[in-house]
CSV table of C-alpha atoms in Angstrom, one decimal:
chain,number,residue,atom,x,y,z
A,26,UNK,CA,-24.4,-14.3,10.1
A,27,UNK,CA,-21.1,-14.6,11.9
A,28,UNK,CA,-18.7,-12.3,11.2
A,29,UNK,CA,-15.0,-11.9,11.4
A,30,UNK,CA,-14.2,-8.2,11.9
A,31,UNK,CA,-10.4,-7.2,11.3
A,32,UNK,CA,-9.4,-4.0,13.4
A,33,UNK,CA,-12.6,-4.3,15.6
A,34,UNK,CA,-11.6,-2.7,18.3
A,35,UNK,CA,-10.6,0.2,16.4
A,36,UNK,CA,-13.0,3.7,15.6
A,37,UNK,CA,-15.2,2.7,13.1
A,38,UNK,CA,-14.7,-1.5,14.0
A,39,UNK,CA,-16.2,-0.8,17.5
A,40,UNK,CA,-19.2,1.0,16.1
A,41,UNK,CA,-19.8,-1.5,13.7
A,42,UNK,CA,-19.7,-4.2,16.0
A,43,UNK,CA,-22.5,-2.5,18.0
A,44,UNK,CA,-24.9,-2.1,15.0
A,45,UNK,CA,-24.0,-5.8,14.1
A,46,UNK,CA,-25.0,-7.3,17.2
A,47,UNK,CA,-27.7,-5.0,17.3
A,48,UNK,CA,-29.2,-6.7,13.7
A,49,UNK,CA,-28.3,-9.9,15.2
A,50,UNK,CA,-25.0,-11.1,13.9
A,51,UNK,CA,-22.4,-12.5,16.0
A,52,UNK,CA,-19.3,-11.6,15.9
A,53,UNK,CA,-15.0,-12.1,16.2
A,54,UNK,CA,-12.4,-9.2,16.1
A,55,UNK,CA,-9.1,-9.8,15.5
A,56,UNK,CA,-6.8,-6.0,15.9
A,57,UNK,CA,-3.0,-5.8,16.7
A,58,UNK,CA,-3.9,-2.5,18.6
A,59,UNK,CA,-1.8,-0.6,17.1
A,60,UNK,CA,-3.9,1.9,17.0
A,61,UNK,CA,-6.8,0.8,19.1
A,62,UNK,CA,-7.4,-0.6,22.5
A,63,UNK,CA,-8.8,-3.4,23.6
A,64,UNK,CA,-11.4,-1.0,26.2
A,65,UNK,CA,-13.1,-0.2,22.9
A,66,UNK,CA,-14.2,-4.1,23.2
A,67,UNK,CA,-15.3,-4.0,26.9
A,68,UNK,CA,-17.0,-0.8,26.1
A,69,UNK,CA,-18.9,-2.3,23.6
A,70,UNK,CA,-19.4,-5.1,25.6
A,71,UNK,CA,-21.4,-3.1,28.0
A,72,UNK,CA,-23.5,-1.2,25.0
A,73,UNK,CA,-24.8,-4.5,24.0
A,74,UNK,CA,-24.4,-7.0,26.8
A,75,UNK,CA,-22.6,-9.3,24.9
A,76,UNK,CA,-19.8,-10.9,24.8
A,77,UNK,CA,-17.2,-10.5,21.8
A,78,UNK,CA,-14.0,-12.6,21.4
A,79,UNK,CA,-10.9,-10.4,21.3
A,80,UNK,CA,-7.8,-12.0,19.2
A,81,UNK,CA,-4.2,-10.1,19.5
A,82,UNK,CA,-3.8,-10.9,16.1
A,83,UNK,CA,-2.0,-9.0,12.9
A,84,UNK,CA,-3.1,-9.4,9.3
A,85,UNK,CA,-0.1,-10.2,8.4
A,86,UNK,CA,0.1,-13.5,10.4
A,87,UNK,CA,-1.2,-16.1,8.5
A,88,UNK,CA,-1.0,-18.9,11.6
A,89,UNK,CA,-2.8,-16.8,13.5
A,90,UNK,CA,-5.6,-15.6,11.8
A,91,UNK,CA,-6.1,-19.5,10.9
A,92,UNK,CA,-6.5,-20.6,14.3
A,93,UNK,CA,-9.1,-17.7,14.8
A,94,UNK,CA,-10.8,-19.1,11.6
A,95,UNK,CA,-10.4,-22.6,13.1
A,96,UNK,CA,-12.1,-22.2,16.4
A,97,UNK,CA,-14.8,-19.5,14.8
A,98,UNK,CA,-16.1,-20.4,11.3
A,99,UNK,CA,-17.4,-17.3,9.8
A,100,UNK,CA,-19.8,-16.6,7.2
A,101,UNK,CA,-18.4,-13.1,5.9
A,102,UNK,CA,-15.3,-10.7,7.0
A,103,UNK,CA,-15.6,-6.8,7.6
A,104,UNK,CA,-11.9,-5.3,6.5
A,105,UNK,CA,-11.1,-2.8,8.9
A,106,UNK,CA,-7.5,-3.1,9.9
A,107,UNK,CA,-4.9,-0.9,8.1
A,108,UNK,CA,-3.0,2.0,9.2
A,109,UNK,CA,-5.3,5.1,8.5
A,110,UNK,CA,-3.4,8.4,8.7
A,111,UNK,CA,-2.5,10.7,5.4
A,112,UNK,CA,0.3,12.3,7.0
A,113,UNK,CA,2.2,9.5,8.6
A,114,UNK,CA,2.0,7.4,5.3
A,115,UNK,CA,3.8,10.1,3.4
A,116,UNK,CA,6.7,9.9,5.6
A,117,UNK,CA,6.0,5.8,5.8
A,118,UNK,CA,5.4,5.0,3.0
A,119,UNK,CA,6.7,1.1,3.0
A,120,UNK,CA,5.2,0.3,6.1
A,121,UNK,CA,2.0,1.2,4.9
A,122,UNK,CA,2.2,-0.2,1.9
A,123,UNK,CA,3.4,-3.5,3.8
A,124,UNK,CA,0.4,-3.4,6.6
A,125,UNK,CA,-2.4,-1.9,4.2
A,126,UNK,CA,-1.3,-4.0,0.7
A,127,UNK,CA,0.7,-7.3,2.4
A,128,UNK,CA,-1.8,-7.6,5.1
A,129,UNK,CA,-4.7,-8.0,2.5
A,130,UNK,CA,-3.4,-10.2,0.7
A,131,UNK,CA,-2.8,-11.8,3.8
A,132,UNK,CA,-6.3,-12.2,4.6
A,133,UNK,CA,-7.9,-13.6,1.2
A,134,UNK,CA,-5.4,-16.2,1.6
A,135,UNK,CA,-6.2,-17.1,4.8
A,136,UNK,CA,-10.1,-16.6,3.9
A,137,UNK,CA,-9.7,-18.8,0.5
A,138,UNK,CA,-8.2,-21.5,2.7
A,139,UNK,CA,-11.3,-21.5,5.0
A,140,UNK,CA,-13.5,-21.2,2.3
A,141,UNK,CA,-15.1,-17.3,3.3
A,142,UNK,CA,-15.8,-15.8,0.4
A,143,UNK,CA,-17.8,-12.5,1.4
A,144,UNK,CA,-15.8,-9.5,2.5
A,145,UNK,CA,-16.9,-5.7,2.9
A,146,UNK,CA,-14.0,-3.7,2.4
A,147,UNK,CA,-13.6,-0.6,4.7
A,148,UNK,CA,-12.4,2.1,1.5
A,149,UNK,CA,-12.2,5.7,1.1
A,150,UNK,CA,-13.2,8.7,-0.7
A,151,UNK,CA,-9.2,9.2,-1.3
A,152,UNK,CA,-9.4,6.7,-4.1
A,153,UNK,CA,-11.0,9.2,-6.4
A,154,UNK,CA,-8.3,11.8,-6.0
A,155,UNK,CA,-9.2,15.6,-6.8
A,156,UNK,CA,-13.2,14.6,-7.6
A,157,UNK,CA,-13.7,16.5,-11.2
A,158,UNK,CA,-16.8,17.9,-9.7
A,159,UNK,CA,-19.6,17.5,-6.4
A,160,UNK,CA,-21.1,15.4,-5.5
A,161,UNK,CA,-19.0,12.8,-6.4
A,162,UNK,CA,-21.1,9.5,-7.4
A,163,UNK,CA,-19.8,5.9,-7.6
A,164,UNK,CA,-19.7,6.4,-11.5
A,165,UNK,CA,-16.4,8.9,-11.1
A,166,UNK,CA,-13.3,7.9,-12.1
A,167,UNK,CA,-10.7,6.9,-9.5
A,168,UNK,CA,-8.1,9.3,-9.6
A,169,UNK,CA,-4.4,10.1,-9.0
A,170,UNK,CA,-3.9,9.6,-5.1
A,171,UNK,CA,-2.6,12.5,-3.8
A,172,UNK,CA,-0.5,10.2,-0.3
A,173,UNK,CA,0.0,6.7,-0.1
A,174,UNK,CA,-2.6,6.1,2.4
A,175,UNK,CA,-5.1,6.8,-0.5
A,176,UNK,CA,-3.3,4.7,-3.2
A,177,UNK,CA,-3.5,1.5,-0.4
A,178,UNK,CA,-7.3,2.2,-0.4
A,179,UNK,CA,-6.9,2.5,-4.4
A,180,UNK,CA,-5.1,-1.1,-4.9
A,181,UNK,CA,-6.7,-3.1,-2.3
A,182,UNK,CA,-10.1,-2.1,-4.0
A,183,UNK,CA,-8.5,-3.4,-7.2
A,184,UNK,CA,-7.4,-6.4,-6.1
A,185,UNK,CA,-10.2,-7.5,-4.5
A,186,UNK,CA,-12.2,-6.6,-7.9
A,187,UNK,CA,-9.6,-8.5,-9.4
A,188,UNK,CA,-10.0,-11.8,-6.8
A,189,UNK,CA,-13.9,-11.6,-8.0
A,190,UNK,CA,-12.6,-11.4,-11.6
A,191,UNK,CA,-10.9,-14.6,-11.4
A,192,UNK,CA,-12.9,-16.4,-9.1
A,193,UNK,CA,-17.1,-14.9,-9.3
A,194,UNK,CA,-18.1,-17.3,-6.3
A,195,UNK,CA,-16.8,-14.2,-3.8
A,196,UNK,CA,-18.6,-11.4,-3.0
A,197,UNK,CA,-17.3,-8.1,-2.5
A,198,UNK,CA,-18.6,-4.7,-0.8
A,199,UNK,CA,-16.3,-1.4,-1.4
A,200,UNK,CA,-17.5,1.1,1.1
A,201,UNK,CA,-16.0,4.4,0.1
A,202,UNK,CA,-16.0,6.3,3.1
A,203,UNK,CA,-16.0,10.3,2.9
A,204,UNK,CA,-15.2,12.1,7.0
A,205,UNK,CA,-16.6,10.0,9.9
A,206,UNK,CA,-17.0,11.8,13.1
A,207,UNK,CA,-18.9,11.8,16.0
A,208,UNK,CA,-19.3,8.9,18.5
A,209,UNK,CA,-21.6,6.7,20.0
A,210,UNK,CA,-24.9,8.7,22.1
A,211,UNK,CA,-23.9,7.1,25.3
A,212,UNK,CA,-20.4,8.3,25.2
A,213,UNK,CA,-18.7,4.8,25.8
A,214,UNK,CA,-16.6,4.4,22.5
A,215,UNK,CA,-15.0,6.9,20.3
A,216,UNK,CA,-12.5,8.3,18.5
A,217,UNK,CA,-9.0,8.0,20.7
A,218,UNK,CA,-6.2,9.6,18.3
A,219,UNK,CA,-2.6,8.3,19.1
A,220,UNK,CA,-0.3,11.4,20.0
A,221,UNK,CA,-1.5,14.5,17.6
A,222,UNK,CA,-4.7,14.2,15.7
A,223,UNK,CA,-4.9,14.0,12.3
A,224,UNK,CA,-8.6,14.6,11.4
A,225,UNK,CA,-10.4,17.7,12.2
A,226,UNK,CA,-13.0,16.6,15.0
A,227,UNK,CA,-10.5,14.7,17.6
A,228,UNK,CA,-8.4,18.1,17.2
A,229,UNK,CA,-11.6,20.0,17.7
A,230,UNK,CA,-12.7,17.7,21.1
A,231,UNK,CA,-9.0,18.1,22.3
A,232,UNK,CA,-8.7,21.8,21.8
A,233,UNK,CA,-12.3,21.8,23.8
A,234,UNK,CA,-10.9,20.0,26.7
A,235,UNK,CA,-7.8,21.7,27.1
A,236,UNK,CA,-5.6,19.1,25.7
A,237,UNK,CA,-4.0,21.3,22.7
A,238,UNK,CA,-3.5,25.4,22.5
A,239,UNK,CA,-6.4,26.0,19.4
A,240,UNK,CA,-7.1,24.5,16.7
A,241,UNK,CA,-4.7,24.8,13.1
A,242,UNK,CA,-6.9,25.8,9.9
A,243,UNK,CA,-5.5,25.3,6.8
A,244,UNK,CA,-6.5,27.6,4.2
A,245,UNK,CA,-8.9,29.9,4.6
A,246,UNK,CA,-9.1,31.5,0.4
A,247,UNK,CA,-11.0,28.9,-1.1
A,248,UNK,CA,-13.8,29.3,-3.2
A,249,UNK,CA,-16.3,28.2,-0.7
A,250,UNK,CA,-18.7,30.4,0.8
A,251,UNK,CA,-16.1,31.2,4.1
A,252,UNK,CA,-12.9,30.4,1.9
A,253,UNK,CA,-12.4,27.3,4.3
A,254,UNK,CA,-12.5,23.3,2.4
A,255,UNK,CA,-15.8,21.7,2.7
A,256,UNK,CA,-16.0,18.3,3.0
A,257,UNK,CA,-18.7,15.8,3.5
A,258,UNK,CA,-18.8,14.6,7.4
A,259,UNK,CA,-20.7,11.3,8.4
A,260,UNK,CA,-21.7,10.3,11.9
A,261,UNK,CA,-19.9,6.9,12.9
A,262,UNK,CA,-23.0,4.9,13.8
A,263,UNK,CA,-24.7,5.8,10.4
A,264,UNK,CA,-21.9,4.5,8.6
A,265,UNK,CA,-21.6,1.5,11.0
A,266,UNK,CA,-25.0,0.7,10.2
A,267,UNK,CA,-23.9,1.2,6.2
A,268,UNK,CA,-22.1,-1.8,6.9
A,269,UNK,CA,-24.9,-4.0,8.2
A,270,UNK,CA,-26.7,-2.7,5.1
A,271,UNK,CA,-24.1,-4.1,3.2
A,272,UNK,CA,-24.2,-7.6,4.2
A,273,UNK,CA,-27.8,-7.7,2.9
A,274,UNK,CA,-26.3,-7.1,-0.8
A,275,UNK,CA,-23.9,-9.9,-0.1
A,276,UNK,CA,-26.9,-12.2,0.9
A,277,UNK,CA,-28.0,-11.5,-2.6
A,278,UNK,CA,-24.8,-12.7,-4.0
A,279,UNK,CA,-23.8,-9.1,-5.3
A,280,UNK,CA,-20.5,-9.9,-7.1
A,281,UNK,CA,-18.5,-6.5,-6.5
A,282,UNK,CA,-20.8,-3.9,-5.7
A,283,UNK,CA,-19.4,-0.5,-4.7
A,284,UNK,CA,-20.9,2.2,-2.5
A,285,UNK,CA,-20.0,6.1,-1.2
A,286,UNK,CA,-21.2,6.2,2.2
A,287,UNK,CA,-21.4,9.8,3.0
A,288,UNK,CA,-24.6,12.4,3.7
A,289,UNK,CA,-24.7,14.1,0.3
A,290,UNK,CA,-24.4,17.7,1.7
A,291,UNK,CA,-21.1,19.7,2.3
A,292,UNK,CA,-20.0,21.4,5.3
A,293,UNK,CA,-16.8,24.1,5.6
A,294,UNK,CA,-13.9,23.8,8.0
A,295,UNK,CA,-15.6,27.2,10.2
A,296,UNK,CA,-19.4,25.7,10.1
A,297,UNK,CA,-18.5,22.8,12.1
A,298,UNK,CA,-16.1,24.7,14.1
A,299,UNK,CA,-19.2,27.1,14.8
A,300,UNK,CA,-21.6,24.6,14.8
A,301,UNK,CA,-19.5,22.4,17.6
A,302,UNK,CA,-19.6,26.0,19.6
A,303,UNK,CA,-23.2,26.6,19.5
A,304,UNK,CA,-24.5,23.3,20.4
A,305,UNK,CA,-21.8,22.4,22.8
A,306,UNK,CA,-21.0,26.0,24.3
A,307,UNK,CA,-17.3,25.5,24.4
A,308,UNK,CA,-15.2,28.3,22.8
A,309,UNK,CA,-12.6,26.7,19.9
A,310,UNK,CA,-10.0,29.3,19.5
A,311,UNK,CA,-8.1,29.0,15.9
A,312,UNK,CA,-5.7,30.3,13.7
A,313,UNK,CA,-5.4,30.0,10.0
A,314,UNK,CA,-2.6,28.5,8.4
A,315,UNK,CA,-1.4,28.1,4.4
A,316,UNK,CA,-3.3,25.5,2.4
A,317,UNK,CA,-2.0,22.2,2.7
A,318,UNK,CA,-0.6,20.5,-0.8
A,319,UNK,CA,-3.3,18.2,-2.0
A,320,UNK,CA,-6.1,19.9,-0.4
A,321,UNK,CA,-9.2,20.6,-2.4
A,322,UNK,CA,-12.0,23.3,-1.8
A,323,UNK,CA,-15.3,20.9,-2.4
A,324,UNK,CA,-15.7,17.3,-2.3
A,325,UNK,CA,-19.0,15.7,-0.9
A,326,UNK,CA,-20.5,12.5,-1.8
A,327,UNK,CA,-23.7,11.2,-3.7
A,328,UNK,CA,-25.0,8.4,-1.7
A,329,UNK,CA,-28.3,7.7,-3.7
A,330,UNK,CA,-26.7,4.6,-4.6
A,331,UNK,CA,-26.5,3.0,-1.4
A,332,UNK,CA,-29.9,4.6,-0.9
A,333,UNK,CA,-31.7,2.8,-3.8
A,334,UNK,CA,-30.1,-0.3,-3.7
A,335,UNK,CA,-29.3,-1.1,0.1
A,336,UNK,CA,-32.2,1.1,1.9
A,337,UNK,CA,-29.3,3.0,3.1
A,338,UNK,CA,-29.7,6.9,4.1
A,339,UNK,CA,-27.4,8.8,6.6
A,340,UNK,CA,-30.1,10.2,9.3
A,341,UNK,CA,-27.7,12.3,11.4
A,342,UNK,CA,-27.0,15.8,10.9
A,343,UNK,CA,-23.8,18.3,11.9
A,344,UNK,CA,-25.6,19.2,14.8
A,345,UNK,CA,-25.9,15.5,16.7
A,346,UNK,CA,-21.9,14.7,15.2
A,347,UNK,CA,-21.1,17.3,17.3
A,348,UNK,CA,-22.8,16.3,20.7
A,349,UNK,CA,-21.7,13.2,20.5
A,350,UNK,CA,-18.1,13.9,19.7
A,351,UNK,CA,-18.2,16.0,22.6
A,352,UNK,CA,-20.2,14.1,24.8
A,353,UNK,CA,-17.4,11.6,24.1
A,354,UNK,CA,-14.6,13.7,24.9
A,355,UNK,CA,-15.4,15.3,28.0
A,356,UNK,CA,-16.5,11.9,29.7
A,357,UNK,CA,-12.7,10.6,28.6
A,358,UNK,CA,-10.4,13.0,28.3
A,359,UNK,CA,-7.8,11.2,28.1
A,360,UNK,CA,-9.6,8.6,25.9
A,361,UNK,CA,-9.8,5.3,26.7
C-alpha cells in the first residue's frame, strides 16, 4: 500500500515509517516540523535504504496537502501530526484545539476530495480519563479529560466515528496509545524533546547525560507498591509495528475498529528509574515533588484485543526500553 503519513518525521511517525517499509509499503510524510526535524527522515533513510519524500506541509493547508495527494496517490493515511504535550495545551488551549481539531478536519477534506478513505488515527489512553479500574480494556467508557490535549484525542476520535457513521465506505483505526518510550536498536532516530521534557524517559536520558540537574518526581504516596504512579510503558518500534498491524484490519474493510496499544503490565515511576540504572549503569539522582492535579496511581492497558484480532502483541520489556532510550541519547546528546 502507499501511505500518506502526517507528522512522519516526528517520534513515533519516524518509527513507523521504518516498520512500514520494512512490510513493504511505500510511503509520503508530510510534518510542519514544529516539533520534529527533518534528520529523523535522513535517519530513517539510512535504516532502510530508501528513499522517503519529505513535504514542509501543515494540516491545516488544504492547497498543499492537495498537491502532495496530486503527485502521490495514496491508498490509506496514518494521522500523526498534532501537538502532543499535556502541559503546554493547558496554557494553549486554542492553538491546540485549532492544530489538533481544525487540522483534522482539514485532512478528511482533503482525503474525501482525493477519494482516500482509510485512516489510522494516532489516539491516546487520555481519552478515557481517570480509568474506573486496570487494566483498562477498549470496552471502558471514555472519560472526562483531565487537559485539552486529551479532549483533542477525545473529539477527533469522535469525529472520525462520526465520518464512518455518515458515510460506511471509510475505514477507520483508533490506536489508543498508553507511554511510548525507547528508541530504535541502532540508535539513529528517537525521541528529541523541544526545550524541557515533558514525559518521563527524555527527562530520564537528559538527566543521564548531564543535560538537566536530576530528575522531578511527582508524588511519591500513592497506593502503589513504592507510592510512585504506575503507568503502562510501550517500546516505540512495537507500537510502530501496531500500526502496520493495523492496516491489515483496514484491508478487511473494518469500519471503525478501535484498539489500546500498550503491554498489559504496569510499571512505577522508581522501577524504571532503577531499572534505567541497572541496565545502563548511569546514576539518576531525583527528588520528590507534590502530586500533580490529574494524576492517577494505576492505569495500564489490556491489549488482548489487538492481540486476538490483529496478531498484535508488544514483545519488548522495561529492560530493552531502556537500552535503547539510552543508547539513543548518548550517541546524540544534543538530539538530532
Amino acid at each position: 500500500m502507499k501511505i500518506l503519513v502526517t507528522g512522519g518525521a516526528g517520534y513515533i511517525g519516524s518509527h513507523t515509517i521504518v516498520e512500514l517499509i520494512k512490510a513493504g509499503h511505500s510511503v509520503i510524510i508530510t510534518d510542519n516540523l514544529c516539533n520534529s526535524h527533518k534528520n529523523a527522515v535522513a535517519r530513517v533513510e539510512q535504516i532502510t535504504g530508501t528513499s522517503v519524500p519529505l513535504y514542509a506541509a501543515d494540516i491545516r493547508d488544504s492547497a498543499a496537502l492537495s498537491r502532495v495527494l496530486d503527485e502521490h496517490p495514496a491508498d490509506a493515511c496514518i494521522h500523526f501530526a498534532g501537538l502532543k504535550s499535556v502541559g503546554e495545551s493547558n496554557s494553549h488551549p486554542c492553538e491546540y484545539y485549532d492544530n489538533n481539531i481544525s487540522g483534522t478536519l482539514n485532512l478528511i477534506s482533503v482525503l474525501r476530495a482525493h477519494n482516500v478513505k482509510n485512516i489510522i488515527f494516532s489516539s491516546s489512553a487520555t481519552v478515557y480519563g481517570i480509568p474506573e479500574k486496570s487494566p483498562v480494556t477498549e470496552d471502558c467508557p471514555k472519560g472526562i479529560c483531565t487537559n485539552p490535549y486529551g479532549w483533542t484525542k477525545w473529539m477527533a476520535e469522535q469525529i472520525l466515528t462520526d465520518l464512518h457513521n455518515a458515510d460506511p465506505s471509510w475505514n477507520i483505526v483508533l490506536l489508543r496509545y498508553f507511554n511510548p518510550i525507547g528508541a530504535h536498536p541502532s540508535g539513529l532516530i528517537g525521541e528529541n524533546p523541544n526545550g524541557i521534557p515533558n514525559n518521563l524517559m527524555p527527562y530520564i536520558t537528559q538527566v543521564a547525560v548531564g543535560k538537566r540537574e536530576c530528575l522531578h518526581i511527582f508524588g511519591n504516596d500513592y497506593d502503589t507498591p513504592d507510592g510512585t504512579g504506575v503507568r503502562d510503558y510501550i517500546h516505540v518500534v512495537d507500537l510502530a509495528r501496531g500500526h502496520v498491524k493495523a492496516l491489515e484490519a483496514i484491508k478487511r474493510n473494518c469500519g471503525v475498529a478501535l484498539y489500546n496499544l500498550g503491554t498489559g503490565k504496569g510499571c512505577s515511576v522508581l522501577e524504571l528509574v532503577k531499572t534505567f540504572e541497572a541496565v545502563n549503569h548511569v546514576h539518576i539522582p531525583y527528588v520528590i515533588e507534590p502530586r500533580r492535579a490529574g494524576d492517577v496511581a494505576v492505569c495500564y492497558s489490556d491489549p488482548g484485543k489487538a492481540e486476538r484480532e490483529l496478531g498484535w502483541k508488544a514483545e519488548y520489556g522495561i529492560e530493552e526500553m531502556c537500552r535503547d532510550s539510552w543508547n539513543w541519547q548518548k550517541n546524540n546528546p544534543q538530539g538530532y
